[in-house]
mmCIF file of C-alpha atoms and ligand atoms in Angstrom:
data_model
loop_
_atom_site.group_PDB
_atom_site.id
_atom_site.type_symbol
_atom_site.label_atom_id
_atom_site.label_comp_id
_atom_site.label_asym_id
_atom_site.label_seq_id
_atom_site.Cartn_x
_atom_site.Cartn_y
_atom_site.Cartn_z
ATOM 1 C CA MET U 1 -29.735 75.861 52.418
ATOM 2 C CA MET U 2 -32.166 78.721 51.578
ATOM 3 C CA LYS U 3 -30.869 82.245 52.130
ATOM 4 C CA ASN U 4 -32.638 84.134 54.935
ATOM 5 C CA LEU U 5 -34.323 86.944 53.000
ATOM 6 C CA THR U 6 -34.956 89.126 56.058
ATOM 7 C CA ARG U 7 -31.300 88.999 57.107
ATOM 8 C CA LYS U 8 -29.529 92.290 56.435
ATOM 9 C CA ARG U 9 -25.906 93.271 56.389
ATOM 10 C CA ILE U 10 -25.587 96.226 58.733
ATOM 11 C CA LEU U 11 -22.740 98.658 59.387
ATOM 12 C CA VAL U 12 -22.484 100.110 62.899
ATOM 13 C CA ALA U 13 -19.948 102.943 62.862
ATOM 14 C CA GLY U 14 -18.819 103.546 66.440
ATOM 15 C CA GLY U 15 -20.005 100.040 67.326
ATOM 16 C CA ALA U 16 -17.369 99.501 70.023
ATOM 17 C CA GLY U 17 -18.730 102.326 72.173
ATOM 18 C CA PHE U 18 -21.373 102.309 74.877
ATOM 19 C CA LEU U 19 -24.496 102.604 72.695
ATOM 20 C CA GLY U 20 -23.014 101.041 69.547
ATOM 21 C CA SER U 21 -22.071 97.804 71.335
ATOM 22 C CA HIS U 22 -25.627 97.380 72.676
ATOM 23 C CA LEU U 23 -26.944 97.944 69.162
ATOM 24 C CA CYS U 24 -24.562 95.289 67.757
ATOM 25 C CA ASP U 25 -25.915 92.825 70.368
ATOM 26 C CA ARG U 26 -29.491 93.620 69.419
ATOM 27 C CA LEU U 27 -28.988 93.392 65.630
ATOM 28 C CA LEU U 28 -27.184 90.050 65.924
ATOM 29 C CA LYS U 29 -29.984 88.718 68.133
ATOM 30 C CA GLU U 30 -32.388 89.641 65.334
ATOM 31 C CA GLY U 31 -30.376 87.456 62.945
ATOM 32 C CA HIS U 32 -28.534 90.131 60.940
ATOM 33 C CA GLU U 33 -24.896 90.298 59.870
ATOM 34 C CA VAL U 34 -23.100 93.131 61.638
ATOM 35 C CA LEU U 35 -19.950 94.978 60.645
ATOM 36 C CA CYS U 36 -18.621 97.261 63.384
ATOM 37 C CA ALA U 37 -16.263 100.042 62.233
ATOM 38 C CA ASP U 38 -14.486 101.906 65.020
ATOM 39 C CA ASN U 39 -11.215 103.735 65.647
ATOM 40 C CA PHE U 40 -11.315 102.758 69.365
ATOM 41 C CA PHE U 41 -10.869 106.318 70.626
ATOM 42 C CA THR U 42 -13.447 105.828 73.370
ATOM 43 C CA GLY U 43 -14.748 102.400 72.383
ATOM 44 C CA LYS U 44 -13.243 99.152 73.623
ATOM 45 C CA LYS U 45 -12.963 95.619 72.360
ATOM 46 C CA GLU U 46 -14.151 94.508 75.841
ATOM 47 C CA ASN U 47 -17.578 95.943 74.958
ATOM 48 C CA LEU U 48 -17.740 93.409 72.131
ATOM 49 C CA ALA U 49 -15.988 90.502 73.876
ATOM 50 C CA GLN U 50 -19.259 88.513 74.019
ATOM 51 C CA LEU U 51 -19.418 88.717 70.193
ATOM 52 C CA SER U 52 -15.799 87.984 69.323
ATOM 53 C CA SER U 53 -16.468 84.497 67.973
ATOM 54 C CA HIS U 54 -19.927 85.224 66.580
ATOM 55 C CA PRO U 55 -20.111 83.966 62.981
ATOM 56 C CA ARG U 56 -22.186 86.928 61.774
ATOM 57 C CA PHE U 57 -20.028 89.635 63.422
ATOM 58 C CA GLU U 58 -16.946 91.454 62.110
ATOM 59 C CA ILE U 59 -14.833 94.334 63.466
ATOM 60 C CA LEU U 60 -12.972 96.766 61.258
ATOM 61 C CA ARG U 61 -10.508 99.296 62.681
ATOM 62 C CA HIS U 62 -11.516 102.381 60.764
ATOM 63 C CA ASP U 63 -11.662 106.145 61.296
ATOM 64 C CA VAL U 64 -14.798 107.678 59.782
ATOM 65 C CA THR U 65 -12.872 110.823 58.837
ATOM 66 C CA GLN U 66 -11.653 108.599 55.980
ATOM 67 C CA PRO U 67 -13.933 107.192 53.239
ATOM 68 C CA LEU U 68 -15.172 103.639 53.624
ATOM 69 C CA PHE U 69 -16.090 101.207 50.826
ATOM 70 C CA VAL U 70 -18.150 98.249 52.009
ATOM 71 C CA GLU U 71 -21.384 96.623 50.858
ATOM 72 C CA VAL U 72 -24.238 96.907 53.371
ATOM 73 C CA ASP U 73 -28.033 97.333 53.480
ATOM 74 C CA GLU U 74 -28.209 99.659 56.502
ATOM 75 C CA ILE U 75 -25.852 102.042 58.277
ATOM 76 C CA TYR U 76 -25.978 103.342 61.848
ATOM 77 C CA ASN U 77 -23.660 106.271 62.514
ATOM 78 C CA PHE U 78 -22.685 106.317 66.200
ATOM 79 C CA ALA U 79 -19.053 107.264 65.604
ATOM 80 C CA CYS U 80 -18.267 110.293 67.774
ATOM 81 C CA PRO U 81 -17.102 110.683 71.365
ATOM 82 C CA ALA U 82 -20.161 111.596 73.420
ATOM 83 C CA SER U 83 -18.942 112.720 76.831
ATOM 84 C CA PRO U 84 -17.888 116.375 77.187
ATOM 85 C CA LEU U 85 -14.557 115.225 78.640
ATOM 86 C CA HIS U 86 -13.817 113.069 75.596
ATOM 87 C CA TYR U 87 -15.113 115.337 72.853
ATOM 88 C CA GLN U 88 -13.270 118.369 74.233
ATOM 89 C CA HIS U 89 -9.999 116.418 74.414
ATOM 90 C CA ASP U 90 -9.333 117.040 70.693
ATOM 91 C CA PRO U 91 -12.065 119.407 69.468
ATOM 92 C CA VAL U 92 -10.799 119.561 65.891
ATOM 93 C CA GLN U 93 -10.880 115.768 65.610
ATOM 94 C CA THR U 94 -14.420 115.819 67.098
ATOM 95 C CA LEU U 95 -15.601 118.228 64.393
ATOM 96 C CA LYS U 96 -13.908 116.208 61.677
ATOM 97 C CA THR U 97 -15.489 113.042 63.037
ATOM 98 C CA SER U 98 -19.002 114.538 63.016
ATOM 99 C CA VAL U 99 -18.787 116.361 59.696
ATOM 100 C CA LEU U 100 -16.463 114.213 57.565
ATOM 101 C CA GLY U 101 -17.860 111.059 59.167
ATOM 102 C CA ALA U 102 -21.412 112.065 58.174
ATOM 103 C CA MET U 103 -20.271 112.983 54.642
ATOM 104 C CA HIS U 104 -18.462 109.712 54.068
ATOM 105 C CA LEU U 105 -21.227 107.530 55.476
ATOM 106 C CA LEU U 106 -23.905 109.469 53.570
ATOM 107 C CA GLY U 107 -21.865 109.000 50.396
ATOM 108 C CA LEU U 108 -21.754 105.284 51.112
ATOM 109 C CA ALA U 109 -25.527 105.202 51.787
ATOM 110 C CA LYS U 110 -26.197 107.119 48.579
ATOM 111 C CA ARG U 111 -24.127 104.733 46.459
ATOM 112 C CA LEU U 112 -25.772 101.667 48.027
ATOM 113 C CA GLY U 113 -29.341 102.995 48.387
ATOM 114 C CA ALA U 114 -28.979 101.987 52.058
ATOM 115 C CA LYS U 115 -30.958 103.408 54.977
ATOM 116 C CA ILE U 116 -28.778 105.481 57.283
ATOM 117 C CA PHE U 117 -29.399 106.456 60.932
ATOM 118 C CA GLN U 118 -27.644 109.444 62.483
ATOM 119 C CA ALA U 119 -27.057 109.466 66.253
ATOM 120 C CA SER U 120 -27.794 113.148 66.716
ATOM 121 C CA THR U 121 -28.181 114.716 70.118
ATOM 122 C CA SER U 122 -30.163 116.967 72.428
ATOM 123 C CA GLU U 123 -27.037 119.164 72.325
ATOM 124 C CA VAL U 124 -28.341 120.588 69.016
ATOM 125 C CA TYR U 125 -30.722 122.559 71.288
ATOM 126 C CA GLY U 126 -27.735 123.972 73.259
ATOM 127 C CA ASP U 127 -28.800 125.705 76.480
ATOM 128 C CA PRO U 128 -32.493 125.637 75.552
ATOM 129 C CA THR U 129 -34.844 128.533 76.118
ATOM 130 C CA LEU U 130 -37.830 126.314 75.251
ATOM 131 C CA HIS U 131 -38.792 123.628 77.758
ATOM 132 C CA PRO U 132 -39.425 120.758 77.148
ATOM 133 C CA GLN U 133 -37.638 120.659 73.809
ATOM 134 C CA THR U 134 -39.664 119.870 70.677
ATOM 135 C CA GLU U 135 -38.119 118.974 67.329
ATOM 136 C CA GLU U 136 -39.290 122.306 65.864
ATOM 137 C CA TYR U 137 -37.091 124.300 68.284
ATOM 138 C CA TRP U 138 -33.912 125.576 66.572
ATOM 139 C CA GLY U 139 -31.832 125.778 69.706
ATOM 140 C CA ASN U 140 -29.607 128.196 71.581
ATOM 141 C CA VAL U 141 -26.031 127.170 70.812
ATOM 142 C CA ASN U 142 -22.765 129.022 71.397
ATOM 143 C CA PRO U 143 -20.820 128.587 68.114
ATOM 144 C CA ILE U 144 -17.381 129.345 69.600
ATOM 145 C CA GLY U 145 -17.343 127.774 73.070
ATOM 146 C CA PHE U 146 -15.870 124.586 74.545
ATOM 147 C CA ARG U 147 -18.961 122.525 73.669
ATOM 148 C CA SER U 148 -19.246 123.909 70.118
ATOM 149 C CA CYS U 149 -17.048 121.253 68.492
ATOM 150 C CA TYR U 150 -19.681 118.700 69.455
ATOM 151 C CA ASP U 151 -22.871 120.777 69.238
ATOM 152 C CA GLU U 152 -22.057 122.483 65.940
ATOM 153 C CA GLY U 153 -20.499 119.306 64.518
ATOM 154 C CA LYS U 154 -23.730 117.428 65.199
ATOM 155 C CA ARG U 155 -25.812 120.318 63.820
ATOM 156 C CA CYS U 156 -23.743 120.355 60.643
ATOM 157 C CA ALA U 157 -24.116 116.568 60.374
ATOM 158 C CA GLU U 158 -27.914 117.006 60.547
ATOM 159 C CA THR U 159 -27.673 119.622 57.776
ATOM 160 C CA LEU U 160 -25.723 117.155 55.644
ATOM 161 C CA PHE U 161 -28.304 114.436 56.286
ATOM 162 C CA PHE U 162 -31.187 116.666 55.229
ATOM 163 C CA ASP U 163 -29.333 117.990 52.157
ATOM 164 C CA TYR U 164 -28.516 114.429 51.043
ATOM 165 C CA TRP U 165 -32.199 113.619 51.529
ATOM 166 C CA ARG U 166 -33.454 116.667 49.588
ATOM 167 C CA SER U 167 -30.786 116.528 46.873
ATOM 168 C CA TYR U 168 -30.215 112.800 46.400
ATOM 169 C CA LYS U 169 -33.222 111.129 48.081
ATOM 170 C CA ALA U 170 -30.899 109.483 50.609
ATOM 171 C CA ARG U 171 -32.915 107.236 52.971
ATOM 172 C CA ILE U 172 -32.157 109.095 56.194
ATOM 173 C CA LYS U 173 -33.262 108.649 59.813
ATOM 174 C CA VAL U 174 -32.195 111.300 62.323
ATOM 175 C CA GLY U 175 -32.666 110.600 66.046
ATOM 176 C CA ARG U 176 -31.868 113.263 68.647
ATOM 177 C CA ILE U 177 -30.668 111.253 71.623
ATOM 178 C CA PHE U 178 -31.081 112.692 75.131
ATOM 179 C CA ASN U 179 -28.830 111.619 78.041
ATOM 180 C CA THR U 180 -28.651 107.839 78.060
ATOM 181 C CA TYR U 181 -26.986 105.616 80.650
ATOM 182 C CA GLY U 182 -26.418 101.953 81.412
ATOM 183 C CA PRO U 183 -23.846 99.151 81.526
ATOM 184 C CA ARG U 184 -20.676 99.690 79.427
ATOM 185 C CA MET U 185 -20.486 103.412 80.015
ATOM 186 C CA HIS U 186 -16.832 104.244 80.389
ATOM 187 C CA PRO U 187 -15.967 104.696 84.098
ATOM 188 C CA ASN U 188 -13.652 107.644 83.361
ATOM 189 C CA ASP U 189 -15.707 109.391 80.739
ATOM 190 C CA GLY U 190 -16.797 112.175 83.076
ATOM 191 C CA ARG U 191 -20.516 111.787 82.357
ATOM 192 C CA VAL U 192 -22.694 112.365 85.359
ATOM 193 C CA VAL U 193 -24.194 108.885 85.870
ATOM 194 C CA SER U 194 -20.899 107.009 85.502
ATOM 195 C CA ASN U 195 -19.028 109.615 87.563
ATOM 196 C CA PHE U 196 -21.495 109.531 90.460
ATOM 197 C CA ILE U 197 -21.702 105.720 90.517
ATOM 198 C CA VAL U 198 -17.937 105.198 90.410
ATOM 199 C CA GLN U 199 -17.435 107.898 93.064
ATOM 200 C CA ALA U 200 -20.127 106.348 95.280
ATOM 201 C CA LEU U 201 -18.803 102.802 94.921
ATOM 202 C CA THR U 202 -15.271 103.889 95.783
ATOM 203 C CA ASN U 203 -16.458 106.155 98.655
ATOM 204 C CA GLU U 204 -14.838 109.142 96.933
ATOM 205 C CA PRO U 205 -16.578 112.547 97.065
ATOM 206 C CA ILE U 206 -19.564 112.816 94.699
ATOM 207 C CA THR U 207 -18.891 115.929 92.623
ATOM 208 C CA ILE U 208 -21.869 118.133 91.792
ATOM 209 C CA TYR U 209 -20.911 120.846 89.303
ATOM 210 C CA GLY U 210 -22.522 124.189 90.149
ATOM 211 C CA ASP U 211 -25.501 124.270 92.514
ATOM 212 C CA GLY U 212 -26.915 120.976 91.192
ATOM 213 C CA LYS U 213 -30.203 122.633 90.186
ATOM 214 C CA GLN U 214 -29.542 122.039 86.484
ATOM 215 C CA THR U 215 -31.738 119.248 85.109
ATOM 216 C CA ARG U 216 -31.341 116.281 82.767
ATOM 217 C CA SER U 217 -33.674 113.474 81.689
ATOM 218 C CA PHE U 218 -32.087 110.034 81.757
ATOM 219 C CA CYS U 219 -32.986 107.159 79.446
ATOM 220 C CA TYR U 220 -31.925 103.570 80.099
ATOM 221 C CA VAL U 221 -29.946 102.064 77.222
ATOM 222 C CA ASP U 222 -32.407 99.205 76.466
ATOM 223 C CA ASP U 223 -35.255 101.662 75.927
ATOM 224 C CA LEU U 224 -33.072 103.739 73.626
ATOM 225 C CA ILE U 225 -31.931 100.831 71.456
ATOM 226 C CA GLU U 226 -35.550 99.739 71.061
ATOM 227 C CA VAL U 227 -36.666 103.103 69.672
ATOM 228 C CA ILE U 228 -33.643 103.412 67.382
ATOM 229 C CA VAL U 229 -34.360 100.013 65.819
ATOM 230 C CA ARG U 230 -38.037 100.972 65.435
ATOM 231 C CA LEU U 231 -37.051 104.212 63.721
ATOM 232 C CA MET U 232 -34.770 102.367 61.303
ATOM 233 C CA GLN U 233 -37.540 99.878 60.503
ATOM 234 C CA SER U 234 -40.106 102.619 59.887
ATOM 235 C CA ASP U 235 -41.290 103.745 56.488
ATOM 236 C CA ASP U 236 -38.859 105.848 54.401
ATOM 237 C CA THR U 237 -41.126 108.893 54.813
ATOM 238 C CA LEU U 238 -40.278 109.093 58.541
ATOM 239 C CA VAL U 239 -36.904 110.849 58.378
ATOM 240 C CA GLY U 240 -36.989 112.800 61.662
ATOM 241 C CA PRO U 241 -35.472 114.592 63.377
ATOM 242 C CA ILE U 242 -37.130 112.793 66.223
ATOM 243 C CA ASN U 243 -36.429 113.196 69.937
ATOM 244 C CA ILE U 244 -35.536 109.959 71.689
ATOM 245 C CA GLY U 245 -35.093 109.890 75.430
ATOM 246 C CA ASN U 246 -36.952 109.551 78.693
ATOM 247 C CA PRO U 247 -38.922 112.671 79.647
ATOM 248 C CA ALA U 248 -38.648 112.082 83.418
ATOM 249 C CA GLU U 249 -36.566 115.067 84.537
ATOM 250 C CA TYR U 250 -34.256 115.266 87.561
ATOM 251 C CA LYS U 251 -32.051 117.865 89.187
ATOM 252 C CA ILE U 252 -28.415 116.760 89.209
ATOM 253 C CA ALA U 253 -28.391 117.115 93.024
ATOM 254 C CA GLU U 254 -31.352 114.689 93.237
ATOM 255 C CA LEU U 255 -29.443 112.193 91.097
ATOM 256 C CA ALA U 256 -26.414 112.458 93.413
ATOM 257 C CA HIS U 257 -28.537 111.694 96.489
ATOM 258 C CA GLN U 258 -30.352 108.820 94.797
ATOM 259 C CA ILE U 259 -27.100 107.153 93.695
ATOM 260 C CA ARG U 260 -25.579 107.627 97.143
ATOM 261 C CA GLU U 261 -28.612 105.943 98.683
ATOM 262 C CA LEU U 262 -28.812 103.061 96.183
ATOM 263 C CA THR U 263 -25.135 102.218 96.614
ATOM 264 C CA GLY U 264 -25.195 102.594 100.419
ATOM 265 C CA SER U 265 -22.142 104.801 99.980
ATOM 266 C CA ARG U 266 -20.345 106.875 102.627
ATOM 267 C CA SER U 267 -19.231 109.413 99.997
ATOM 268 C CA PRO U 268 -19.594 113.071 100.934
ATOM 269 C CA ILE U 269 -21.397 115.189 98.329
ATOM 270 C CA ILE U 270 -19.298 118.207 97.318
ATOM 271 C CA THR U 271 -19.635 120.987 94.749
ATOM 272 C CA LYS U 272 -17.212 122.012 91.999
ATOM 273 C CA PRO U 273 -17.395 124.847 89.454
ATOM 274 C CA LEU U 274 -19.898 124.488 86.641
ATOM 275 C CA PRO U 275 -18.332 123.887 83.195
ATOM 276 C CA SER U 276 -18.921 126.690 80.678
ATOM 277 C CA ASP U 277 -22.131 126.578 78.582
ATOM 278 C CA ASP U 278 -23.528 123.758 80.720
ATOM 279 C CA PRO U 279 -27.244 123.563 79.772
ATOM 280 C CA LYS U 280 -29.513 124.571 82.687
ATOM 281 C CA GLN U 281 -32.419 122.316 81.769
ATOM 282 C CA ARG U 282 -33.133 119.464 79.394
ATOM 283 C CA ARG U 283 -36.206 117.324 78.819
ATOM 284 C CA PRO U 284 -37.413 115.838 75.557
ATOM 285 C CA ASP U 285 -40.901 116.226 74.211
ATOM 286 C CA ILE U 286 -41.352 112.700 72.824
ATOM 287 C CA SER U 287 -44.852 113.136 71.338
ATOM 288 C CA LYS U 288 -43.528 112.272 67.868
ATOM 289 C CA ALA U 289 -41.782 109.068 69.007
ATOM 290 C CA ARG U 290 -45.005 108.071 70.796
ATOM 291 C CA GLU U 291 -47.223 108.831 67.812
ATOM 292 C CA PHE U 292 -45.114 107.568 64.911
ATOM 293 C CA LEU U 293 -43.194 104.720 66.557
ATOM 294 C CA GLY U 294 -45.650 103.669 69.290
ATOM 295 C CA TRP U 295 -42.726 103.896 71.693
ATOM 296 C CA GLU U 296 -42.593 104.757 75.376
ATOM 297 C CA PRO U 297 -39.572 104.344 77.651
ATOM 298 C CA LYS U 298 -40.271 101.552 80.152
ATOM 299 C CA VAL U 299 -37.340 101.468 82.568
ATOM 300 C CA PRO U 300 -37.715 103.814 85.568
ATOM 301 C CA LEU U 301 -34.598 105.617 86.781
ATOM 302 C CA GLU U 302 -34.247 103.543 89.948
ATOM 303 C CA ALA U 303 -34.331 100.199 88.083
ATOM 304 C CA GLY U 304 -31.899 101.462 85.434
ATOM 305 C CA LEU U 305 -29.531 102.827 88.061
ATOM 306 C CA LYS U 306 -29.563 99.506 89.947
ATOM 307 C CA ALA U 307 -28.594 97.617 86.766
ATOM 308 C CA THR U 308 -25.863 100.160 86.003
ATOM 309 C CA ILE U 309 -24.532 100.043 89.565
ATOM 310 C CA ALA U 310 -24.373 96.225 89.350
ATOM 311 C CA TYR U 311 -22.349 96.536 86.129
ATOM 312 C CA PHE U 312 -19.853 98.967 87.672
ATOM 313 C CA GLU U 313 -19.543 96.856 90.832
ATOM 314 C CA GLY U 314 -18.513 93.917 88.656
ATOM 315 C CA ALA U 315 -16.311 95.932 86.351
ATOM 316 C CA LEU U 316 -14.492 97.743 89.163
ATOM 317 C CA SER U 317 -13.891 94.597 91.200
ATOM 318 C CA LEU U 318 -12.631 92.661 88.185
ATOM 319 C CA ARG U 319 -10.780 95.712 86.837
ATOM 320 C CA THR U 320 -12.025 94.757 83.378
ATOM 321 C CA VAL U 321 -12.472 98.382 82.448
ATOM 322 C CA SER U 322 -9.594 100.087 80.730
ATOM 323 C CA GLY U 323 -9.191 102.967 78.332
ATOM 324 C CA PRO U 324 -8.074 106.572 78.160
ATOM 325 C CA ASP U 325 -7.703 108.263 81.549
ATOM 326 C CA LEU U 326 -8.585 111.829 80.708
ATOM 327 C CA ALA U 327 -9.237 112.949 84.280
ATOM 328 C CA PRO U 328 -6.375 115.513 84.164
ATOM 329 C CA PHE U 329 -8.322 117.429 81.500
ATOM 330 C CA LEU U 330 -11.228 118.007 83.882
ATOM 331 C CA ASP U 331 -9.838 121.205 85.383
ATOM 332 C CA HIS U 332 -9.244 122.670 81.959
ATOM 333 C CA LEU U 333 -12.874 121.959 81.028
ATOM 334 C CA ARG U 334 -14.351 123.892 83.919
ATOM 335 C CA SER U 335 -14.717 127.650 83.605
HETATM 336 P P1 NAD A 401 -18.997 106.380 73.099
HETATM 337 O O1 NAD A 401 -17.907 107.366 73.237
HETATM 338 O O2 NAD A 401 -19.065 105.263 74.072
HETATM 339 O O3 NAD A 401 -19.013 105.736 71.643
HETATM 340 C C1 NAD A 401 -18.543 106.403 70.495
HETATM 341 C C2 NAD A 401 -17.826 105.386 69.631
HETATM 342 O O4 NAD A 401 -17.366 106.056 68.430
HETATM 343 C C3 NAD A 401 -16.575 104.813 70.296
HETATM 344 O O5 NAD A 401 -16.529 103.425 70.098
HETATM 345 C C4 NAD A 401 -15.424 105.518 69.608
HETATM 346 O O6 NAD A 401 -14.221 104.782 69.628
HETATM 347 C C5 NAD A 401 -15.994 105.703 68.213
HETATM 348 N N1 NAD A 401 -15.367 106.790 67.448
HETATM 349 C C6 NAD A 401 -15.074 108.042 67.872
HETATM 350 N N2 NAD A 401 -14.496 108.728 66.871
HETATM 351 C C7 NAD A 401 -14.424 107.899 65.794
HETATM 352 C C8 NAD A 401 -13.911 108.026 64.481
HETATM 353 N N3 NAD A 401 -13.349 109.169 64.049
HETATM 354 N N4 NAD A 401 -13.969 106.952 63.650
HETATM 355 C C9 NAD A 401 -14.523 105.774 64.085
HETATM 356 N N5 NAD A 401 -15.017 105.603 65.319
HETATM 357 C C10 NAD A 401 -14.979 106.655 66.166
HETATM 358 O O7 NAD A 401 -20.368 107.218 73.139
HETATM 359 P P2 NAD A 401 -21.887 106.736 73.154
HETATM 360 O O8 NAD A 401 -22.505 107.245 74.391
HETATM 361 O O9 NAD A 401 -21.975 105.311 72.826
HETATM 362 O O10 NAD A 401 -22.477 107.598 71.951
HETATM 363 C C11 NAD A 401 -22.655 107.048 70.659
HETATM 364 C C12 NAD A 401 -23.270 108.084 69.736
HETATM 365 O O11 NAD A 401 -24.524 108.529 70.267
HETATM 366 C C13 NAD A 401 -22.390 109.320 69.558
HETATM 367 O O12 NAD A 401 -22.475 109.748 68.204
HETATM 368 C C14 NAD A 401 -23.059 110.345 70.453
HETATM 369 O O13 NAD A 401 -22.865 111.662 69.981
HETATM 370 C C15 NAD A 401 -24.519 109.938 70.382
HETATM 371 N N6 NAD A 401 -25.241 110.371 71.600
HETATM 372 C C16 NAD A 401 -25.069 109.701 72.765
HETATM 373 C C17 NAD A 401 -25.744 110.151 73.905
HETATM 374 C C18 NAD A 401 -25.626 109.445 75.220
HETATM 375 O O14 NAD A 401 -26.220 109.904 76.195
HETATM 376 N N7 NAD A 401 -24.934 108.338 75.333
HETATM 377 C C19 NAD A 401 -26.556 111.289 73.829
HETATM 378 C C20 NAD A 401 -26.671 111.966 72.615
HETATM 379 C C21 NAD A 401 -26.026 111.482 71.497
HETATM 380 N N1 UDP A 402 -22.137 116.816 86.262
HETATM 381 C C1 UDP A 402 -21.910 116.910 87.623
HETATM 382 N N2 UDP A 402 -20.909 116.155 88.176
HETATM 383 C C2 UDP A 402 -20.161 115.302 87.453
HETATM 384 C C3 UDP A 402 -20.407 115.194 86.052
HETATM 385 C C4 UDP A 402 -21.400 115.978 85.491
HETATM 386 O O1 UDP A 402 -22.571 117.671 88.328
HETATM 387 O O2 UDP A 402 -19.279 114.643 88.038
HETATM 388 C C5 UDP A 402 -23.208 117.621 85.671
HETATM 389 C C6 UDP A 402 -22.815 118.433 84.442
HETATM 390 O O3 UDP A 402 -22.268 119.673 84.795
HETATM 391 C C7 UDP A 402 -24.160 118.560 83.733
HETATM 392 C C8 UDP A 402 -24.873 117.249 84.058
HETATM 393 O O4 UDP A 402 -24.217 116.722 85.203
HETATM 394 O O5 UDP A 402 -24.895 119.626 84.269
HETATM 395 C C9 UDP A 402 -24.802 116.218 82.923
HETATM 396 O O6 UDP A 402 -23.455 116.101 82.535
HETATM 397 P P1 UDP A 402 -22.948 115.051 81.469
HETATM 398 O O7 UDP A 402 -21.513 115.330 81.224
HETATM 399 O O8 UDP A 402 -23.332 113.682 81.895
HETATM 400 O O9 UDP A 402 -23.820 115.327 80.160
HETATM 401 P P2 UDP A 402 -24.296 116.648 79.393
HETATM 402 O O10 UDP A 402 -23.867 117.894 80.113
HETATM 403 O O11 UDP A 402 -23.679 116.524 78.045
HETATM 404 O O12 UDP A 402 -25.770 116.504 79.396
#
């Protein structure tokens, strides 16, 4: 049989997590071979259950703070806990994951001449004083606060990516991901969409932190995976950083009311203290993604929320969701 010349062997570090598992699905659908490397800190095998017997899919238990020697054509680095609750659980490990993980995977990419995508974040802008955020903005980040292990770790990872590019011509792609939601978010991860939906479905109080006037812009997972794959497929000259997210901006209080309505919940809406360094506003300027990748998010918030609610309804009733219960750390995280 002839070998499929367009088939690539692709490493997805952090492939058992929320975004990584959707990317594995997508890459396999496109006919590639996929190797998922994950230490299962926040990721779960359940996220990959549909792929367990797939002939082109492999899982490797691996911590990216250690070097990795495999042979691949492309690398996606998603390995890092993303929710504030998870990344503040062990801040030193979070920093090691971002910085050492980037170093090891860049070293691998350099040796192989492989393209490498970094899942960077809107958190590199910190609590932004420029609105909406463009890629040229350098950010407003507290270097010594509770969020710093994540924000500064991701900033340092970007520095490593650009130094590998300048020094060694590494084939880098840096995407700054803004808040993304959808099926397979962890129900206990403390992020706002999963928290509000689980609270609404269980008729528990919906917890707005602060006055709820802070804003975020929410992107549905399918839209995000599409733009990430487009970025990886783009010409080597397009290295980023490039903002990827949905620019429709909502107050957190608006999100709470919308989720309460869509679920038909009886949950009261209550307020709790705002965590320290919580950004007051966030919205991506996606002009570059539009211009260079011809991409536009398609899924409106209501449609995305309905799909996510349906996922949690199923997951909660079947109790198929398991994983670390870090709820006791919540109080410690709030100022
Ligand atoms: P997630 O927590 O669901 O997934 C992260 C995955 O990385 C998990 O499978 C986890 O087990 C794995 N991991 C963590 N530390 C590791 C280590 N040391 N070695 C190997 N694997 C490790 O989070 P997510 O929402 O899927 O986010 C994926 C990536 O995208 C992260 O790098 C995150 O910073 C970035 N990102 C996500 C968002 C978002 O809104 N979801 C926004 C900005 C950036
Ligand atoms: N938030 C909230 N209630 C919750 C969880 C989060 O009001 O139960 C707020 C949080 O303080 C922040 C916003 O929602 O202002 C988004 O929080 P998330 O943890 O999802 O992401 P990030 O702050 O990293 O954007």
